[in-house]
Tab-separated table of C-alpha atoms and ligand atoms in Angstrom:
chain	number	residue	atom	x	y	z
A	1166	MET	CA	21.817	129.668	128.070
A	1167	ILE	CA	23.296	126.393	126.922
A	1168	VAL	CA	26.930	125.954	125.879
A	1169	GLY	CA	27.844	122.815	123.949
A	1170	VAL	CA	31.451	121.695	124.320
A	1171	ILE	CA	32.958	119.280	121.824
A	1172	GLY	CA	35.544	117.086	123.517
A	1173	GLY	CA	35.385	115.506	126.938
A	1174	GLY	CA	38.874	116.076	128.349
A	1175	GLN	CA	40.047	118.010	131.382
A	1176	LEU	CA	39.432	121.386	129.757
A	1177	ALA	CA	35.735	120.598	129.342
A	1178	ARG	CA	35.744	119.240	132.907
A	1179	MET	CA	37.116	122.506	134.284
A	1180	MET	CA	34.405	124.479	132.459
A	1181	ILE	CA	31.777	122.675	134.570
A	1182	PRO	CA	32.231	124.566	137.885
A	1183	ALA	CA	32.527	127.857	135.998
A	1184	ALA	CA	29.255	127.107	134.187
A	1185	ILE	CA	27.510	126.201	137.437
A	1186	GLU	CA	28.601	129.473	139.031
A	1187	LEU	CA	27.332	131.466	136.060
A	1188	GLY	CA	24.091	129.501	135.918
A	1189	VAL	CA	24.942	128.342	132.420
A	1190	GLU	CA	24.018	124.857	131.266
A	1191	LEU	CA	26.941	122.920	129.849
A	1192	ARG	CA	26.588	119.937	127.539
A	1193	VAL	CA	29.576	117.922	126.461
A	1194	LEU	CA	30.028	115.684	123.441
A	1195	ALA	CA	32.715	113.303	124.684
A	1196	GLU	CA	34.780	110.958	122.541
A	1197	ALA	CA	34.333	108.047	124.930
A	1198	ASP	CA	32.621	106.986	128.131
A	1199	GLY	CA	34.226	107.863	131.435
A	1200	MET	CA	36.338	110.789	130.241
A	1201	SER	CA	37.348	113.692	132.473
A	1202	ALA	CA	34.191	115.667	131.689
A	1203	ALA	CA	31.863	112.679	132.087
A	1204	LEU	CA	29.855	114.625	134.684
A	1205	ALA	CA	28.495	116.912	131.940
A	1206	ALA	CA	28.817	114.528	129.002
A	1207	ASP	CA	25.277	113.803	127.984
A	1208	ARG	CA	26.430	112.381	124.686
A	1209	VAL	CA	29.298	110.222	123.561
A	1210	GLY	CA	30.096	110.278	119.878
A	1211	ASP	CA	32.505	110.852	117.043
A	1212	TYR	CA	33.322	114.556	116.583
A	1213	THR	CA	34.470	113.897	113.021
A	1214	ASP	CA	30.967	112.764	112.046
A	1215	ALA	CA	28.848	115.735	110.912
A	1216	GLU	CA	25.502	114.118	111.740
A	1217	THR	CA	26.600	113.294	115.296
A	1218	VAL	CA	27.864	116.821	115.874
A	1219	LEU	CA	24.794	118.456	114.302
A	1220	ALA	CA	22.465	116.382	116.463
A	1221	PHE	CA	24.457	117.388	119.556
A	1222	ALA	CA	24.506	121.066	118.602
A	1223	ARG	CA	20.879	121.452	117.618
A	1224	ASP	CA	19.644	122.535	121.066
A	1225	VAL	CA	22.592	124.607	122.284
A	1226	ASP	CA	23.095	128.380	122.031
A	1227	VAL	CA	26.761	128.164	121.127
A	1228	VAL	CA	29.283	125.453	120.354
A	1229	THR	CA	32.832	125.613	121.671
A	1230	PHE	CA	35.698	123.183	122.154
A	1231	ASP	CA	37.971	121.247	124.472
A	1232	HIS	CA	40.419	120.635	121.579
A	1233	GLU	CA	41.114	121.844	118.037
A	1234	HIS	CA	40.542	118.645	116.097
A	1235	VAL	CA	36.986	119.008	114.795
A	1236	PRO	CA	37.336	118.884	110.992
A	1237	GLN	CA	36.619	122.019	108.978
A	1238	ASP	CA	33.788	120.411	106.982
A	1239	VAL	CA	31.992	119.498	110.228
A	1240	LEU	CA	32.438	123.032	111.570
A	1241	ARG	CA	31.097	124.491	108.308
A	1242	ARG	CA	28.019	122.284	108.512
A	1243	LEU	CA	27.287	123.768	111.955
A	1244	VAL	CA	27.729	127.305	110.673
A	1245	ASP	CA	25.494	126.557	107.667
A	1246	ALA	CA	22.853	125.247	110.076
A	1247	GLY	CA	22.883	128.651	111.807
A	1248	ILE	CA	24.578	127.415	114.994
A	1249	PRO	CA	27.066	129.886	116.522
A	1250	VAL	CA	30.516	128.241	116.605
A	1251	ARG	CA	33.135	130.009	118.720
A	1252	PRO	CA	35.883	130.186	117.788
A	1253	GLY	CA	34.599	129.829	114.235
A	1254	PRO	CA	36.146	127.686	111.515
A	1255	ASP	CA	37.893	130.633	109.830
A	1256	ALA	CA	39.852	131.308	113.018
A	1257	LEU	CA	40.225	127.716	114.135
A	1258	ARG	CA	41.992	126.587	110.969
A	1259	PHE	CA	45.046	128.574	112.048
A	1260	ALA	CA	45.202	126.542	115.258
A	1261	GLN	CA	44.694	123.309	113.308
A	1262	ASP	CA	47.481	123.729	110.786
A	1263	LYS	CA	50.898	125.082	111.766
A	1264	LEU	CA	51.823	125.927	108.168
A	1265	LEU	CA	48.691	128.040	107.703
A	1266	MET	CA	49.396	129.671	111.060
A	1267	ARG	CA	52.975	130.579	110.126
A	1268	GLU	CA	51.806	131.991	106.757
A	1269	ARG	CA	49.091	134.127	108.324
A	1270	LEU	CA	51.220	135.435	111.196
A	1271	SER	CA	53.953	136.366	108.722
A	1272	GLU	CA	51.352	138.247	106.634
A	1273	LEU	CA	50.263	140.104	109.768
A	1274	GLY	CA	53.892	141.160	110.282
A	1275	LEU	CA	54.148	139.314	113.594
A	1276	PRO	CA	57.496	138.034	114.854
A	1277	VAL	CA	57.894	134.295	114.173
A	1278	PRO	CA	60.928	131.996	113.876
A	1279	ASP	CA	62.366	131.750	110.358
A	1280	TRP	CA	60.322	129.053	108.647
A	1281	ALA	CA	59.722	127.276	105.370
A	1282	ARG	CA	57.275	124.841	103.852
A	1283	VAL	CA	59.310	121.772	102.855
A	1284	GLN	CA	58.018	119.044	100.598
A	1285	THR	CA	61.119	116.949	100.050
A	1286	PRO	CA	64.130	115.860	102.120
A	1287	ASP	CA	66.332	117.943	99.768
A	1288	GLU	CA	64.353	121.091	100.555
A	1289	LEU	CA	64.730	120.387	104.272
A	1290	ASP	CA	68.469	119.778	103.954
A	1291	ASP	CA	68.759	123.130	102.112
A	1292	PHE	CA	66.903	124.841	104.965
A	1293	ILE	CA	69.157	123.141	107.538
A	1294	ARG	CA	72.287	124.263	105.650
A	1295	GLY	CA	70.963	127.818	105.533
A	1296	HIS	CA	70.315	127.826	109.307
A	1297	GLY	CA	73.617	126.793	110.830
A	1298	GLY	CA	73.166	123.033	110.448
A	1299	SER	CA	69.988	122.516	112.446
A	1300	ALA	CA	66.221	122.937	112.256
A	1301	VAL	CA	63.039	122.065	114.075
A	1302	VAL	CA	60.649	120.055	111.910
A	1303	LYS	CA	56.933	119.906	112.650
A	1304	THR	CA	54.040	117.966	111.220
A	1305	PRO	CA	51.536	120.712	110.383
A	1306	ARG	CA	48.527	118.925	111.818
A	1307	GLY	CA	47.594	116.721	114.743
A	1308	GLY	CA	50.639	117.303	116.982
A	1309	TYR	CA	50.328	118.074	120.693
A	1310	ASP	CA	52.569	118.070	123.761
A	1311	GLY	CA	55.648	117.983	121.527
A	1312	LYS	CA	54.514	114.995	119.467
A	1313	GLY	CA	55.184	115.852	115.837
A	1314	VAL	CA	58.048	118.221	116.741
A	1315	ARG	CA	61.681	117.192	116.267
A	1316	ALA	CA	64.997	119.050	116.294
A	1317	VAL	CA	67.141	117.627	113.498
A	1318	ARG	CA	70.507	118.065	111.814
A	1319	SER	CA	69.546	116.119	108.693
A	1320	ALA	CA	66.363	115.379	106.739
A	1321	ALA	CA	67.094	111.667	107.083
A	1322	GLU	CA	65.998	111.905	110.744
A	1323	VAL	CA	62.396	112.584	109.695
A	1324	ALA	CA	62.293	110.545	106.476
A	1325	GLU	CA	59.152	108.700	107.629
A	1326	TRP	CA	57.315	111.999	108.263
A	1327	PHE	CA	57.675	112.945	104.600
A	1328	THR	CA	56.083	109.623	103.665
A	1329	THR	CA	53.216	110.118	106.134
A	1330	VAL	CA	52.319	113.657	105.050
A	1331	ALA	CA	52.673	112.725	101.380
A	1332	GLU	CA	49.926	110.170	101.942
A	1333	ASP	CA	47.462	112.327	103.893
A	1334	GLY	CA	46.108	114.165	100.843
A	1335	ARG	CA	46.831	117.655	102.188
A	1336	GLY	CA	49.700	118.764	99.991
A	1337	GLY	CA	52.392	116.666	101.606
A	1338	ALA	CA	54.431	119.381	103.305
A	1339	LEU	CA	56.235	119.725	106.630
A	1340	LEU	CA	57.044	122.904	108.524
A	1341	ALA	CA	60.749	123.639	108.975
A	1342	GLU	CA	61.781	126.273	111.510
A	1343	GLU	CA	65.033	127.725	112.742
A	1344	LEU	CA	66.116	126.148	116.042
A	1345	VAL	CA	65.362	129.129	118.262
A	1346	ASP	CA	67.932	129.962	120.921
A	1347	PHE	CA	65.494	130.905	123.647
A	1348	ARG	CA	66.035	132.014	127.209
A	1349	ARG	CA	62.611	130.820	128.268
A	1350	GLU	CA	59.118	130.131	127.011
A	1351	LEU	CA	56.229	132.457	127.743
A	1352	ALA	CA	52.496	132.362	127.145
A	1353	GLN	CA	50.084	135.204	126.701
A	1354	LEU	CA	46.389	134.555	127.157
A	1355	VAL	CA	43.638	136.874	126.021
A	1356	ALA	CA	39.869	136.476	125.720
A	1357	ARG	CA	37.784	138.095	123.014
A	1358	ARG	CA	34.041	138.407	122.509
A	1359	PRO	CA	32.322	138.385	119.125
A	1360	SER	CA	31.432	142.026	119.746
A	1361	GLY	CA	35.149	142.834	119.969
A	1362	GLU	CA	35.800	143.367	123.694
A	1363	ILE	CA	39.176	141.895	124.561
A	1364	VAL	CA	41.075	141.399	127.826
A	1365	ALA	CA	44.560	140.093	128.603
A	1366	TRP	CA	45.958	138.295	131.621
A	1367	PRO	CA	49.583	138.953	132.571
A	1368	VAL	CA	52.184	137.162	130.436
A	1369	VAL	CA	53.375	133.956	132.139
A	1370	GLU	CA	56.517	131.812	132.043
A	1371	THR	CA	55.993	128.180	131.055
A	1372	VAL	CA	58.491	125.437	131.761
A	1373	GLN	CA	58.401	122.395	129.467
A	1374	VAL	CA	60.000	119.041	130.120
A	1375	GLY	CA	60.278	116.773	127.091
A	1376	GLY	CA	57.788	118.935	125.162
A	1377	VAL	CA	55.205	118.803	127.971
A	1378	CYS	CA	54.332	121.787	130.153
A	1379	SER	CA	55.351	121.076	133.727
A	1380	GLU	CA	55.145	124.438	135.496
A	1381	VAL	CA	53.756	127.949	134.973
A	1382	ILE	CA	54.748	131.115	136.829
A	1383	ALA	CA	52.339	134.061	136.694
A	1384	PRO	CA	53.343	136.710	135.958
A	1385	ALA	CA	56.582	135.743	134.194
A	1386	PRO	CA	59.429	136.959	136.435
A	1387	HIS	CA	61.051	140.172	135.163
A	1388	SER	CA	58.266	140.781	132.674
A	1389	ALA	CA	56.971	144.105	133.989
A	1390	GLY	CA	57.144	146.894	131.444
A	1391	ARG	CA	58.105	146.365	127.832
A	1392	LEU	CA	57.964	142.563	127.759
A	1393	ALA	CA	54.427	142.504	129.178
A	1394	ASP	CA	53.319	145.135	126.650
A	1395	VAL	CA	54.913	143.364	123.680
A	1396	ALA	CA	53.374	140.001	124.618
A	1397	ALA	CA	49.909	141.490	125.120
A	1398	ASP	CA	50.126	143.465	121.854
A	1399	VAL	CA	51.114	140.352	119.907
A	1400	ALA	CA	48.228	138.292	121.320
A	1401	ILE	CA	45.680	141.069	120.803
A	1402	THR	CA	46.851	141.537	117.206
A	1403	ILE	CA	46.443	137.809	116.603
A	1404	ALA	CA	43.016	137.595	118.259
A	1405	GLU	CA	41.755	140.527	116.205
A	1406	GLY	CA	43.581	139.646	112.987
A	1407	LEU	CA	42.331	136.060	113.000
A	1408	GLY	CA	38.893	136.865	114.412
A	1409	VAL	CA	39.287	134.583	117.435
A	1410	THR	CA	36.459	134.372	119.957
A	1411	GLY	CA	36.885	132.806	123.384
A	1412	VAL	CA	40.256	132.290	125.036
A	1413	LEU	CA	43.351	132.483	122.840
A	1414	ALA	CA	46.689	131.232	124.167
A	1415	VAL	CA	49.789	132.430	122.351
A	1416	GLU	CA	52.931	130.451	123.156
A	1417	LEU	CA	56.034	132.599	122.843
A	1418	PHE	CA	59.805	132.294	122.889
A	1419	GLU	CA	61.888	134.944	124.643
A	1420	THR	CA	65.150	134.687	122.737
A	1421	THR	CA	68.609	135.122	124.182
A	1422	ASP	CA	68.868	138.336	122.129
A	1423	ASP	CA	65.651	139.695	123.684
A	1424	ARG	CA	63.184	139.136	120.900
A	1425	VAL	CA	59.713	137.733	121.435
A	1426	LEU	CA	58.683	135.178	118.786
A	1427	VAL	CA	55.356	133.410	118.392
A	1428	ASN	CA	55.592	129.625	118.605
A	1429	GLU	CA	52.068	128.210	118.791
A	1430	LEU	CA	48.405	129.162	119.093
A	1431	ALA	CA	45.610	127.460	121.022
A	1432	MET	CA	42.049	128.734	120.668
A	1433	ARG	CA	40.591	127.458	123.925
A	1434	PRO	CA	41.542	127.491	127.585
A	1435	HIS	CA	45.134	126.315	127.860
A	1436	ASN	CA	47.436	124.668	130.391
A	1437	SER	CA	49.354	127.948	130.716
A	1438	GLY	CA	46.161	129.591	132.015
A	1439	HIS	CA	45.187	127.078	134.712
A	1440	TRP	CA	46.766	129.320	137.371
A	1441	SER	CA	44.026	131.901	136.696
A	1442	MET	CA	41.348	129.656	138.241
A	1443	ASP	CA	42.875	130.279	141.661
A	1444	GLY	CA	45.117	133.277	141.030
A	1445	SER	CA	43.005	135.748	139.050
A	1446	THR	CA	39.742	137.606	139.528
A	1447	THR	CA	38.422	135.709	136.510
A	1448	GLY	CA	39.648	132.220	135.708
A	1449	GLN	CA	40.145	131.232	132.087
A	1450	PHE	CA	37.249	128.738	132.052
A	1451	GLU	CA	34.730	131.300	133.289
A	1452	GLN	CA	36.180	133.853	130.882
A	1453	HIS	CA	35.933	131.447	127.957
A	1454	LEU	CA	32.237	130.845	128.694
A	1455	ARG	CA	31.595	134.574	129.026
A	1456	ALA	CA	33.425	135.261	125.770
A	1457	VAL	CA	31.709	132.588	123.666
A	1458	LEU	CA	28.325	133.689	125.052
A	1459	ASP	CA	29.224	137.283	124.140
A	1460	LEU	CA	28.832	138.390	127.765
A	1461	PRO	CA	30.929	141.182	129.309
A	1462	LEU	CA	34.383	139.901	130.289
A	1463	GLY	CA	35.741	139.719	133.828
A	1464	GLY	CA	38.724	141.442	135.394
A	1465	THR	CA	42.122	139.847	134.913
A	1466	GLY	CA	43.907	141.202	137.984
A	1467	SER	CA	45.739	138.779	140.283
A	1468	HIS	CA	44.822	137.986	143.894
A	1469	GLU	CA	48.465	137.869	144.957
A	1470	ALA	CA	51.801	138.932	143.491
A	1471	TRP	CA	52.613	135.380	142.324
A	1472	SER	CA	50.740	132.297	141.214
A	1473	VAL	CA	52.561	129.061	140.421
A	1474	MET	CA	50.877	126.086	138.767
A	1475	VAL	CA	52.559	122.687	138.666
A	1476	ASN	CA	51.135	119.843	136.602
A	1477	VAL	CA	50.737	116.415	138.127
A	1478	LEU	CA	52.264	114.349	135.345
A	1479	GLY	CA	51.679	110.617	135.407
A	1480	GLY	CA	50.364	110.361	138.948
A	1481	PRO	CA	51.192	107.615	141.446
A	1482	ALA	CA	52.721	104.389	140.114
A	1483	GLU	CA	50.137	102.452	142.112
A	1484	GLY	CA	46.661	103.475	143.219
A	1485	SER	CA	44.971	106.783	142.487
A	1486	LEU	CA	45.494	110.431	143.311
A	1487	VAL	CA	42.823	110.164	145.974
A	1488	ASP	CA	44.972	107.660	147.886
A	1489	ARG	CA	47.468	110.469	148.425
A	1490	TYR	CA	44.902	113.009	149.653
A	1491	PRO	CA	45.540	112.540	153.378
A	1492	GLU	CA	49.238	113.371	152.940
A	1493	ALA	CA	48.798	116.062	150.275
A	1494	LEU	CA	45.908	117.943	151.803
A	1495	ALA	CA	47.297	117.833	155.335
A	1496	GLY	CA	50.784	118.849	154.267
A	1497	HIS	CA	49.772	121.613	151.842
A	1498	PRO	CA	46.619	123.306	153.094
A	1499	THR	CA	47.270	126.542	151.170
A	1500	VAL	CA	47.694	124.829	147.809
A	1501	LYS	CA	44.715	124.298	145.522
A	1502	LEU	CA	44.390	120.863	143.920
A	1503	HIS	CA	42.590	120.049	140.674
A	1504	ASN	CA	42.140	116.351	139.959
A	1505	TYR	CA	41.095	115.525	136.384
A	1506	GLY	CA	39.618	112.152	137.321
A	1507	LYS	CA	41.903	110.258	134.947
A	1508	ALA	CA	43.667	106.984	135.546
A	1509	PRO	CA	47.379	107.501	136.292
A	1510	ARG	CA	49.687	106.709	133.379
A	1511	PRO	CA	53.306	107.757	132.812
A	1512	GLY	CA	53.500	111.266	131.319
A	1513	ARG	CA	49.736	111.837	131.374
A	1514	LYS	CA	48.378	115.133	132.720
A	1515	VAL	CA	46.185	113.861	135.557
A	1516	GLY	CA	45.840	117.049	137.591
A	1517	HIS	CA	47.513	120.250	138.664
A	1518	VAL	CA	48.110	122.288	141.789
A	1519	THR	CA	48.294	126.055	142.205
A	1520	ALA	CA	49.857	128.073	145.002
A	1521	ILE	CA	49.601	131.852	145.335
A	1522	GLY	CA	51.417	134.352	147.552
A	1523	ASP	CA	53.771	137.298	147.703
A	1524	ASP	CA	57.104	135.460	147.952
A	1525	LEU	CA	57.953	133.722	144.674
A	1526	ASP	CA	60.463	131.264	146.154
A	1527	ASP	CA	57.951	130.157	148.741
A	1528	VAL	CA	55.106	129.863	146.234
A	1529	VAL	CA	57.253	127.775	143.858
A	1530	TYR	CA	58.286	125.538	146.751
A	1531	GLN	CA	54.709	125.058	147.951
A	1532	ALA	CA	53.389	124.145	144.512
A	1533	ARG	CA	56.244	121.764	143.655
A	1534	ALA	CA	56.107	120.017	147.009
A	1535	ALA	CA	52.347	119.500	146.781
A	1536	ALA	CA	52.542	118.141	143.207
A	1537	ALA	CA	55.375	115.823	144.240
A	1538	VAL	CA	53.131	114.033	146.744
A	1539	PHE	CA	51.155	112.692	143.774
A	1540	GLN	CA	54.181	111.453	141.866
A	1541	ASP	CA	56.575	108.607	142.542
B	1282	ADP	P1	53.012	121.200	120.278
B	1282	ADP	O1	51.977	121.707	119.333
B	1282	ADP	O2	53.163	119.720	120.249
B	1282	ADP	O3	52.887	121.761	121.674
B	1282	ADP	P2	55.133	123.100	119.753
B	1282	ADP	O4	55.246	123.678	118.389
B	1282	ADP	O5	54.550	123.966	120.812
B	1282	ADP	O6	54.386	121.704	119.679
B	1282	ADP	O7	56.574	122.627	120.214
B	1282	ADP	C1	56.794	121.890	121.424
B	1282	ADP	C2	58.066	122.385	122.106
B	1282	ADP	O8	59.190	122.206	121.238
B	1282	ADP	C3	58.051	123.870	122.425
B	1282	ADP	O9	57.398	124.137	123.637
B	1282	ADP	C4	59.538	124.174	122.467
B	1282	ADP	O10	60.085	123.800	123.706
B	1282	ADP	C5	60.089	123.296	121.381
B	1282	ADP	N1	60.170	124.030	120.085
B	1282	ADP	C6	59.177	124.176	119.185
B	1282	ADP	N2	59.566	124.923	118.134
B	1282	ADP	C7	60.851	125.263	118.363
B	1282	ADP	C8	61.831	126.038	117.635
B	1282	ADP	N3	61.566	126.568	116.441
B	1282	ADP	N4	63.046	126.181	118.206
B	1282	ADP	C9	63.332	125.639	119.412
B	1282	ADP	N5	62.483	124.895	120.121
B	1282	ADP	C10	61.253	124.696	119.622
């Protein structure tokens, strides 16, 4: 069994040990030399070039992804060539375009923030007036880690975005959303096989700083009961309604008036699921491989009551993560470290740590303290 992964980042890297354990061969098409997944990257090439991707995919049993940016026409060429692509282009387009995603989720009757497609600054100003004087504006495509997301009080603040989307030949629209008054952000991960089997991990709380995920608590505190059921139902409805295969991450808002709204979708392993590698019977990378290979899925129970994952953002100002190993490993022997093999750079996700245990305060402390050793 050979799985081809397009994209050579840390998600592809973390599929490598899972593939080894399952006895699955992993091949990676990386964007550049020396990326996180270099260990399994037998090819470096442009994922927007159909011939490059077809040549890479020819000998694999299934193609999957480290990111959502492979263009639809390239994905369709793979499908036309008879190569299984999971998730497939019909599902993936909803993770590639936030306007399409909002339209489809609204059709499915799922709870989303109030939204509108806006093509001109006047339309955006109308939306802002109708929503208490504020809105969140998003570029429909290509955003990540909060890039392409801005809270505004006037269309003038995103004037240049209208110009950019008008020139990209895709209809020239932005997504306007109500500024959601949320208590916290949650994420619900599920995995689905082509044959329909689906499993859910517990809903988790995600903490973002400046649009970037910094910490994840699994399960989300005070989520037992209705909240857990609602989050799982929403994600299962999306996975089935959109025909997603592999891991699906649904980012959610828990509002101050106790509603659960869908923010974003990712159709691949996701930062909010990294805890599962050390905290769950089946980690998300193993589960993703099982799902895209249409193999029976693994249990999603937790080893301990709590798992806390903290991202190492940026890394040390000088030197590498490895330079800090003596201090980090000696001081935090119960914490699990994952180093993505990337050069430190301000704000960059260069690794994460996970702690598990039965006392939440202690687990949070352990994970934060261990991550802090790698940051200045
Ligand atoms: P990205 O695709 O870059 O991750 P998101 O759509 O997830 O972008 O938005 C990034 C962050 O911006 C979210 O995690 C949340 O904190 C904030 N955000 C996004 N949409 C809204 C909204 N409608 N109201 C309030 N905050 C929002």
